[in-house]
């Protein structure tokens, strides 16, 4: 196996606010430096950085893998009881298809609008509804599957694995391994996930859960965590991640760490090869306006403008008609007929309800 056959699937950018350090461009540059053919971004709770990341990856000739580390509510996304519902379980989601990307955005939106309780949260209802097209990795040690694995509860891990497979499809759930020996319990989690992965037929995947690009960035990242926690560097009891390496580690280090489960490394490329999400930029992505009959948006806009023109200009001069045709021509040329119909629709409705409108 070569370095280009390993892919960092689980990285965090500065859009994981006050939790991770690099820009999307810096993550892409580091992946390029490491000889990768693809790289993934899975920021915590949000998808703010994905388009910037996509563009940077494409520019660098790398395949972008668009994801998010979401939080699964302990009960439902609408439960917000202190103590009980402050518990939440991180889960890594990667968009495998265009539909999966749309679902990722749905989950990000609804988790913030409906599930916000300290963090944006999804629940079983949303995962059932929007799980198609997504590849799920079991997430860091705080995730539901890792926590059950840590408890060595065979019945529960079988049940929760089956539940998660029902959300995403059996072939779309992976047990996520991380080489973080100084994180209490992580080595035990890895050991149990390897064991249960064999018993349940769940494939393994290795990630670095990176929060910065290079080991020498750890100090700057530590300072950022102090800002997040309003703590001093000199405070011995403060939260810190300095004891473990959360950088985008070279393939050689990952190979050494996971030499006992080489399939966890090859599966990173397997996942990357399964991802097919592409965007077209420079083209308007406007909603379609429902026009009557078989008319096009351009024809319907022209019809409405002609009706309005006759009402406002009972005796029009030639320059009035010429100006209308010129304006309609520009709108058709730029592809904004639907946009004007949409705006006219809500402006007219506002007027009907007696709501003031303006330019």
Short mmCIF file of C-alpha atoms in Angstrom, two decimals:
data_model
loop_
_atom_site.label_atom_id
_atom_site.label_comp_id
_atom_site.label_asym_id
_atom_site.label_seq_id
_atom_site.Cartn_x
_atom_site.Cartn_y
_atom_site.Cartn_z
CA UNK A 1 0.00 0.00 0.00
CA UNK A 2 1.25 3.47 -0.92
CA UNK A 3 0.57 6.88 0.57
CA UNK A 4 -1.81 7.80 -2.25
CA UNK A 5 -3.94 4.80 -1.27
CA UNK A 6 -4.62 6.29 2.17
CA UNK A 7 -7.07 9.16 2.62
CA UNK A 8 -7.64 11.43 5.62
CA UNK A 9 -11.43 11.25 5.79
CA UNK A 10 -12.02 12.95 9.14
CA UNK A 11 -10.46 16.41 9.36
CA UNK A 12 -11.74 19.56 11.04
CA UNK A 13 -11.23 23.12 9.82
CA UNK A 14 -11.58 26.55 11.38
CA UNK A 15 -15.32 26.19 10.69
CA UNK A 16 -15.38 23.87 13.71
CA UNK A 17 -15.47 27.14 15.62
CA UNK A 18 -12.74 27.48 18.27
CA UNK A 19 -12.14 23.74 18.08
CA UNK A 20 -9.92 23.31 15.03
CA UNK A 21 -7.21 25.46 13.51
CA UNK A 22 -6.69 25.19 9.73
CA UNK A 23 -8.54 26.72 6.82
CA UNK A 24 -9.99 24.35 4.21
CA UNK A 25 -7.20 25.42 1.87
CA UNK A 26 -4.54 24.49 4.41
CA UNK A 27 -6.11 21.05 4.87
CA UNK A 28 -6.04 20.50 1.12
CA UNK A 29 -2.42 21.70 0.88
CA UNK A 30 -1.39 19.29 3.65
CA UNK A 31 -3.17 16.39 1.95
CA UNK A 32 -1.38 17.25 -1.28
CA UNK A 33 1.93 17.41 0.58
CA UNK A 34 1.24 13.93 2.01
CA UNK A 35 0.68 12.53 -1.48
CA UNK A 36 -3.04 11.87 -1.09
CA UNK A 37 -5.41 11.63 -4.05
CA UNK A 38 -8.44 12.70 -1.98
CA UNK A 39 -9.25 14.31 1.37
CA UNK A 40 -12.33 14.66 3.54
CA UNK A 41 -13.72 17.45 5.71
CA UNK A 42 -16.17 16.76 8.56
CA UNK A 43 -16.60 19.86 10.69
CA UNK A 44 -18.49 19.70 13.96
CA UNK A 45 -22.21 20.32 13.61
CA UNK A 46 -22.05 22.52 10.52
CA UNK A 47 -21.27 22.52 6.79
CA UNK A 48 -20.07 26.13 6.48
CA UNK A 49 -16.70 25.24 4.97
CA UNK A 50 -17.70 22.59 2.43
CA UNK A 51 -17.98 24.72 -0.73
CA UNK A 52 -14.69 26.50 -0.01
CA UNK A 53 -13.12 23.11 0.70
CA UNK A 54 -14.56 21.62 -2.51
CA UNK A 55 -13.16 24.44 -4.63
CA UNK A 56 -9.72 24.27 -3.00
CA UNK A 57 -9.55 20.50 -3.46
CA UNK A 58 -10.59 20.67 -7.10
CA UNK A 59 -8.03 23.39 -7.74
CA UNK A 60 -5.31 21.18 -6.21
CA UNK A 61 -6.40 18.13 -8.23
CA UNK A 62 -7.69 16.24 -5.17
CA UNK A 63 -11.04 14.57 -4.77
CA UNK A 64 -13.10 16.37 -2.08
CA UNK A 65 -15.10 14.24 0.35
CA UNK A 66 -17.80 16.36 1.95
CA UNK A 67 -18.95 15.50 5.44
CA UNK A 68 -19.94 16.64 8.89
CA UNK A 69 -19.44 15.38 12.41
CA UNK A 70 -22.98 15.58 13.67
CA UNK A 71 -24.31 15.09 17.20
CA UNK A 72 -26.98 12.49 17.90
CA UNK A 73 -29.38 13.44 20.70
CA UNK A 74 -29.62 11.13 23.71
CA UNK A 75 -33.41 11.06 23.23
CA UNK A 76 -34.99 13.25 20.54
CA UNK A 77 -33.86 16.56 19.07
CA UNK A 78 -36.77 18.35 20.77
CA UNK A 79 -35.94 17.09 24.28
CA UNK A 80 -34.00 19.76 26.16
CA UNK A 81 -33.92 18.76 29.79
CA UNK A 82 -30.86 19.81 31.77
CA UNK A 83 -28.62 16.92 32.72
CA UNK A 84 -30.31 14.29 30.54
CA UNK A 85 -30.18 16.01 27.16
CA UNK A 86 -26.78 17.62 27.51
CA UNK A 87 -25.51 14.15 26.57
CA UNK A 88 -24.99 13.81 22.82
CA UNK A 89 -23.08 11.38 20.63
CA UNK A 90 -20.78 12.49 17.79
CA UNK A 91 -21.13 10.65 14.49
CA UNK A 92 -19.08 11.16 11.32
CA UNK A 93 -21.15 11.46 8.13
CA UNK A 94 -19.76 11.60 4.57
CA UNK A 95 -21.80 12.36 1.45
CA UNK A 96 -21.44 9.51 -1.04
CA UNK A 97 -23.89 10.86 -3.62
CA UNK A 98 -25.54 14.10 -4.66
CA UNK A 99 -28.63 13.00 -2.74
CA UNK A 100 -26.40 12.29 0.26
CA UNK A 101 -25.00 15.83 0.09
CA UNK A 102 -28.54 17.25 0.00
CA UNK A 103 -29.39 15.10 3.03
CA UNK A 104 -26.25 16.30 4.81
CA UNK A 105 -27.46 19.89 4.39
CA UNK A 106 -30.92 18.91 5.62
CA UNK A 107 -29.43 17.35 8.76
CA UNK A 108 -27.21 20.38 9.38
CA UNK A 109 -30.16 22.76 8.99
CA UNK A 110 -32.69 20.85 11.08
CA UNK A 111 -30.17 20.05 13.82
CA UNK A 112 -29.58 23.79 14.24
CA UNK A 113 -33.19 24.96 13.86
CA UNK A 114 -34.92 22.20 15.80
CA UNK A 115 -32.26 20.32 17.74
CA UNK A 116 -30.07 23.09 19.16
CA UNK A 117 -29.30 22.49 22.82
CA UNK A 118 -25.72 23.62 23.51
CA UNK A 119 -24.88 21.90 20.21
CA UNK A 120 -26.97 21.24 17.08
CA UNK A 121 -28.41 17.71 17.35
CA UNK A 122 -30.04 15.19 15.07
CA UNK A 123 -32.08 12.22 16.24
CA UNK A 124 -33.27 8.84 15.03
CA UNK A 125 -36.22 10.36 13.17
CA UNK A 126 -33.97 12.62 11.08
CA UNK A 127 -31.37 9.90 10.46
CA UNK A 128 -34.11 7.56 9.28
CA UNK A 129 -35.47 10.21 6.93
CA UNK A 130 -32.17 11.57 5.61
CA UNK A 131 -29.69 8.70 5.94
CA UNK A 132 -29.75 7.63 2.31
CA UNK A 133 -26.65 8.55 0.30
CA UNK A 134 -24.50 8.96 3.40
CA UNK A 135 -21.58 6.89 4.66
CA UNK A 136 -21.38 6.83 8.46
CA UNK A 137 -18.23 6.31 10.53
CA UNK A 138 -18.89 5.51 14.17
CA UNK A 139 -17.09 8.67 15.29
CA UNK A 140 -14.75 9.57 18.16
CA UNK A 141 -14.75 7.97 21.60
CA UNK A 142 -17.84 9.91 22.73
CA UNK A 143 -19.97 8.35 19.98
CA UNK A 144 -22.80 5.97 20.78
CA UNK A 145 -21.14 2.91 19.22
CA UNK A 146 -17.69 3.54 20.80
CA UNK A 147 -19.30 4.05 24.21
CA UNK A 148 -21.17 0.74 23.98
CA UNK A 149 -18.00 -0.95 22.73
CA UNK A 150 -16.12 0.43 25.72
CA UNK A 151 -18.72 -1.17 27.98
CA UNK A 152 -18.15 -4.49 26.15
CA UNK A 153 -21.91 -4.98 25.92
CA UNK A 154 -22.33 -7.42 23.01
CA UNK A 155 -26.14 -7.25 23.01
CA UNK A 156 -26.28 -3.45 22.96
CA UNK A 157 -23.59 -3.02 20.32
CA UNK A 158 -25.39 -5.54 18.13
CA UNK A 159 -28.65 -3.65 18.54
CA UNK A 160 -27.21 -0.18 17.97
CA UNK A 161 -25.18 -1.36 14.98
CA UNK A 162 -28.31 -2.81 13.42
CA UNK A 163 -30.15 0.45 14.12
CA UNK A 164 -27.44 2.57 12.49
CA UNK A 165 -27.31 0.23 9.51
CA UNK A 166 -31.05 0.77 9.11
CA UNK A 167 -30.39 4.53 8.80
CA UNK A 168 -27.63 4.36 6.19
CA UNK A 169 -27.64 0.84 4.72
CA UNK A 170 -25.57 -2.10 5.90
CA UNK A 171 -22.72 -1.36 3.49
CA UNK A 172 -22.54 2.28 4.60
CA UNK A 173 -21.57 1.90 8.27
CA UNK A 174 -17.91 1.65 9.31
CA UNK A 175 -16.36 1.30 12.75
CA UNK A 176 -13.91 4.20 13.12
CA UNK A 177 -10.50 3.58 14.71
CA UNK A 178 -8.20 6.34 15.97
CA UNK A 179 -4.60 6.10 17.17
CA UNK A 180 -4.83 8.29 20.27
CA UNK A 181 -3.11 6.27 23.03
CA UNK A 182 -3.18 9.17 25.50
CA UNK A 183 -6.95 9.58 25.23
CA UNK A 184 -8.34 7.53 28.10
CA UNK A 185 -10.26 4.55 26.77
CA UNK A 186 -9.43 5.01 23.07
CA UNK A 187 -7.13 1.97 22.89
CA UNK A 188 -9.82 -0.16 24.53
CA UNK A 189 -12.45 1.22 22.14
CA UNK A 190 -10.26 0.28 19.16
CA UNK A 191 -9.74 -3.22 20.52
CA UNK A 192 -13.46 -3.77 21.04
CA UNK A 193 -14.46 -2.27 17.69
CA UNK A 194 -12.03 -4.61 15.93
CA UNK A 195 -13.53 -7.54 17.83
CA UNK A 196 -17.15 -6.57 17.26
CA UNK A 197 -16.42 -5.57 13.67
CA UNK A 198 -15.42 -9.16 12.93
CA UNK A 199 -18.39 -10.60 14.80
CA UNK A 200 -20.95 -8.29 13.19
CA UNK A 201 -19.39 -8.03 9.75
CA UNK A 202 -18.83 -4.27 10.01
CA UNK A 203 -15.77 -2.93 8.12
CA UNK A 204 -13.13 -0.84 9.91
CA UNK A 205 -11.69 2.51 8.89
CA UNK A 206 -8.76 4.46 10.35
CA UNK A 207 -8.91 8.22 10.83
CA UNK A 208 -6.78 10.83 12.58
CA UNK A 209 -9.67 13.09 13.69
CA UNK A 210 -7.31 15.93 12.87
CA UNK A 211 -7.79 19.38 14.37
CA UNK A 212 -4.63 20.90 12.86
CA UNK A 213 -2.32 20.09 9.95
CA UNK A 214 1.13 19.45 11.45
CA UNK A 215 2.44 18.42 14.88
CA UNK A 216 4.08 21.81 15.34
CA UNK A 217 0.61 23.43 15.14
CA UNK A 218 -0.39 21.81 18.45
CA UNK A 219 0.72 24.81 20.53
CA UNK A 220 -1.35 27.29 18.50
CA UNK A 221 -4.31 24.92 18.72
CA UNK A 222 -3.85 24.73 22.49
CA UNK A 223 -3.98 28.53 22.73
CA UNK A 224 -7.20 28.51 20.72
CA UNK A 225 -8.74 26.03 23.15
CA UNK A 226 -7.82 28.40 25.99
CA UNK A 227 -9.76 31.14 24.20
CA UNK A 228 -12.73 28.79 23.83
CA UNK A 229 -12.68 27.80 27.51
CA UNK A 230 -11.71 31.27 28.81
CA UNK A 231 -8.73 29.66 30.51
CA UNK A 232 -5.06 30.48 31.02
CA UNK A 233 -2.29 28.34 29.54
CA UNK A 234 -0.81 28.20 33.04
CA UNK A 235 -4.00 26.64 34.44
CA UNK A 236 -3.10 22.99 35.20
CA UNK A 237 -6.72 21.85 35.28
CA UNK A 238 -7.83 23.30 31.95
CA UNK A 239 -8.98 21.28 28.94
CA UNK A 240 -6.16 20.46 26.54
CA UNK A 241 -5.47 18.12 23.62
CA UNK A 242 -1.69 18.50 23.75
CA UNK A 243 -1.04 14.99 25.04
CA UNK A 244 -2.15 13.40 21.76
CA UNK A 245 -1.32 14.07 18.12
CA UNK A 246 -4.40 15.43 16.35
CA UNK A 247 -2.50 16.43 13.20
CA UNK A 248 -2.91 15.13 9.64
CA UNK A 249 -0.36 12.40 10.10
CA UNK A 250 1.75 10.93 7.27
CA UNK A 251 0.79 7.57 5.85
CA UNK A 252 3.90 5.93 7.32
CA UNK A 253 2.78 6.80 10.85
CA UNK A 254 -0.76 5.60 10.22
CA UNK A 255 0.58 2.38 8.69
CA UNK A 256 2.69 1.75 11.78
CA UNK A 257 -0.21 2.49 14.13
CA UNK A 258 -2.65 0.19 12.30
CA UNK A 259 -0.33 -2.52 11.03
CA UNK A 260 -2.48 -5.10 12.86
CA UNK A 261 -5.58 -4.04 10.89
CA UNK A 262 -4.31 -2.95 7.44
CA UNK A 263 -7.85 -3.12 6.03
CA UNK A 264 -8.71 -0.06 8.14
CA UNK A 265 -6.25 1.89 6.00
CA UNK A 266 -7.27 0.46 2.62
CA UNK A 267 -10.90 1.17 3.45
CA UNK A 268 -10.16 4.91 3.49
CA UNK A 269 -9.47 4.71 -0.24
CA UNK A 270 -12.42 2.37 -0.75
CA UNK A 271 -14.70 5.00 0.78
CA UNK A 272 -13.12 7.80 -1.24
CA UNK A 273 -13.66 5.83 -4.46
CA UNK A 274 -17.34 5.44 -3.59
CA UNK A 275 -17.90 9.18 -3.30
CA UNK A 276 -19.44 10.92 -6.32
CA UNK A 277 -20.50 14.50 -5.55
CA UNK A 278 -19.93 17.29 -8.07
CA UNK A 279 -21.07 20.89 -8.38
CA UNK A 280 -21.51 23.23 -11.32
CA UNK A 281 -20.49 26.79 -10.57
CA UNK A 282 -21.24 29.84 -12.69
CA UNK A 283 -24.76 28.55 -13.33
CA UNK A 284 -27.84 29.93 -11.56
CA UNK A 285 -29.43 27.45 -9.17
CA UNK A 286 -32.83 29.10 -8.85
CA UNK A 287 -36.07 27.54 -7.72
CA UNK A 288 -38.57 26.82 -10.50
CA UNK A 289 -41.72 28.92 -10.41
CA UNK A 290 -44.95 26.93 -10.99
CA UNK A 291 -46.37 28.44 -14.17
CA UNK A 292 -49.84 27.60 -15.53
CA UNK A 293 -50.33 25.13 -18.36
CA UNK A 294 -47.42 24.39 -20.66
CA UNK A 295 -45.98 27.90 -20.57
CA UNK A 296 -42.33 28.48 -19.81
CA UNK A 297 -41.21 30.90 -17.10
CA UNK A 298 -40.11 33.34 -19.81
CA UNK A 299 -43.50 33.16 -21.54
CA UNK A 300 -45.43 33.60 -18.30
CA UNK A 301 -43.32 36.59 -17.24
CA UNK A 302 -43.85 38.17 -20.67
CA UNK A 303 -47.62 37.61 -20.35
CA UNK A 304 -47.75 39.26 -16.90
CA UNK A 305 -45.61 42.17 -18.08
CA UNK A 306 -47.84 42.69 -21.12
CA UNK A 307 -50.91 42.78 -18.87
CA UNK A 308 -49.25 45.23 -16.50
CA UNK A 309 -47.99 47.33 -19.41
CA UNK A 310 -51.50 47.72 -20.86
CA UNK A 311 -52.87 48.70 -17.43
CA UNK A 312 -50.20 51.37 -16.86
CA UNK A 313 -49.83 52.68 -20.43
CA UNK A 314 -53.28 52.90 -22.11
CA UNK A 315 -51.70 55.02 -24.85
CA UNK A 316 -48.05 53.90 -24.99
CA UNK A 317 -45.40 55.54 -27.11
CA UNK A 318 -43.03 53.35 -29.19
CA UNK A 319 -40.14 53.96 -26.78
CA UNK A 320 -42.22 52.52 -23.93
CA UNK A 321 -42.80 49.26 -25.80
CA UNK A 322 -39.13 49.16 -26.87
CA UNK A 323 -37.99 49.58 -23.28
CA UNK A 324 -40.22 46.73 -22.08
CA UNK A 325 -38.86 44.39 -24.77
CA UNK A 326 -35.30 45.41 -23.92
CA UNK A 327 -35.78 44.70 -20.19
CA UNK A 328 -37.44 41.33 -20.87
CA UNK A 329 -34.64 40.44 -23.25
CA UNK A 330 -32.00 41.10 -20.55
CA UNK A 331 -33.96 39.02 -18.02
CA UNK A 332 -34.25 36.10 -20.47
CA UNK A 333 -30.58 36.35 -21.39
CA UNK A 334 -29.44 36.17 -17.76
CA UNK A 335 -31.86 33.36 -16.88
CA UNK A 336 -33.67 35.32 -14.19
CA UNK A 337 -37.28 34.98 -15.37
CA UNK A 338 -38.12 32.59 -12.52
CA UNK A 339 -36.48 34.91 -9.99
CA UNK A 340 -38.66 37.84 -11.08
CA UNK A 341 -41.77 35.65 -10.90
CA UNK A 342 -40.88 34.54 -7.36
CA UNK A 343 -40.25 38.11 -6.18
CA UNK A 344 -43.46 39.33 -7.84
CA UNK A 345 -45.37 36.55 -6.10
CA UNK A 346 -44.36 37.50 -2.56
CA UNK A 347 -44.56 41.26 -3.24
CA UNK A 348 -48.10 40.89 -4.58
CA UNK A 349 -49.06 38.71 -1.62
CA UNK A 350 -47.63 41.32 0.77
CA UNK A 351 -49.68 44.04 -0.92
CA UNK A 352 -52.80 41.85 -0.76
CA UNK A 353 -52.31 41.54 3.01
CA UNK A 354 -51.66 45.25 3.47
CA UNK A 355 -47.94 44.81 4.23
CA UNK A 356 -45.68 47.63 3.09
CA UNK A 357 -43.06 46.68 0.48
CA UNK A 358 -40.21 48.63 -1.03
CA UNK A 359 -37.25 48.23 -3.38
#
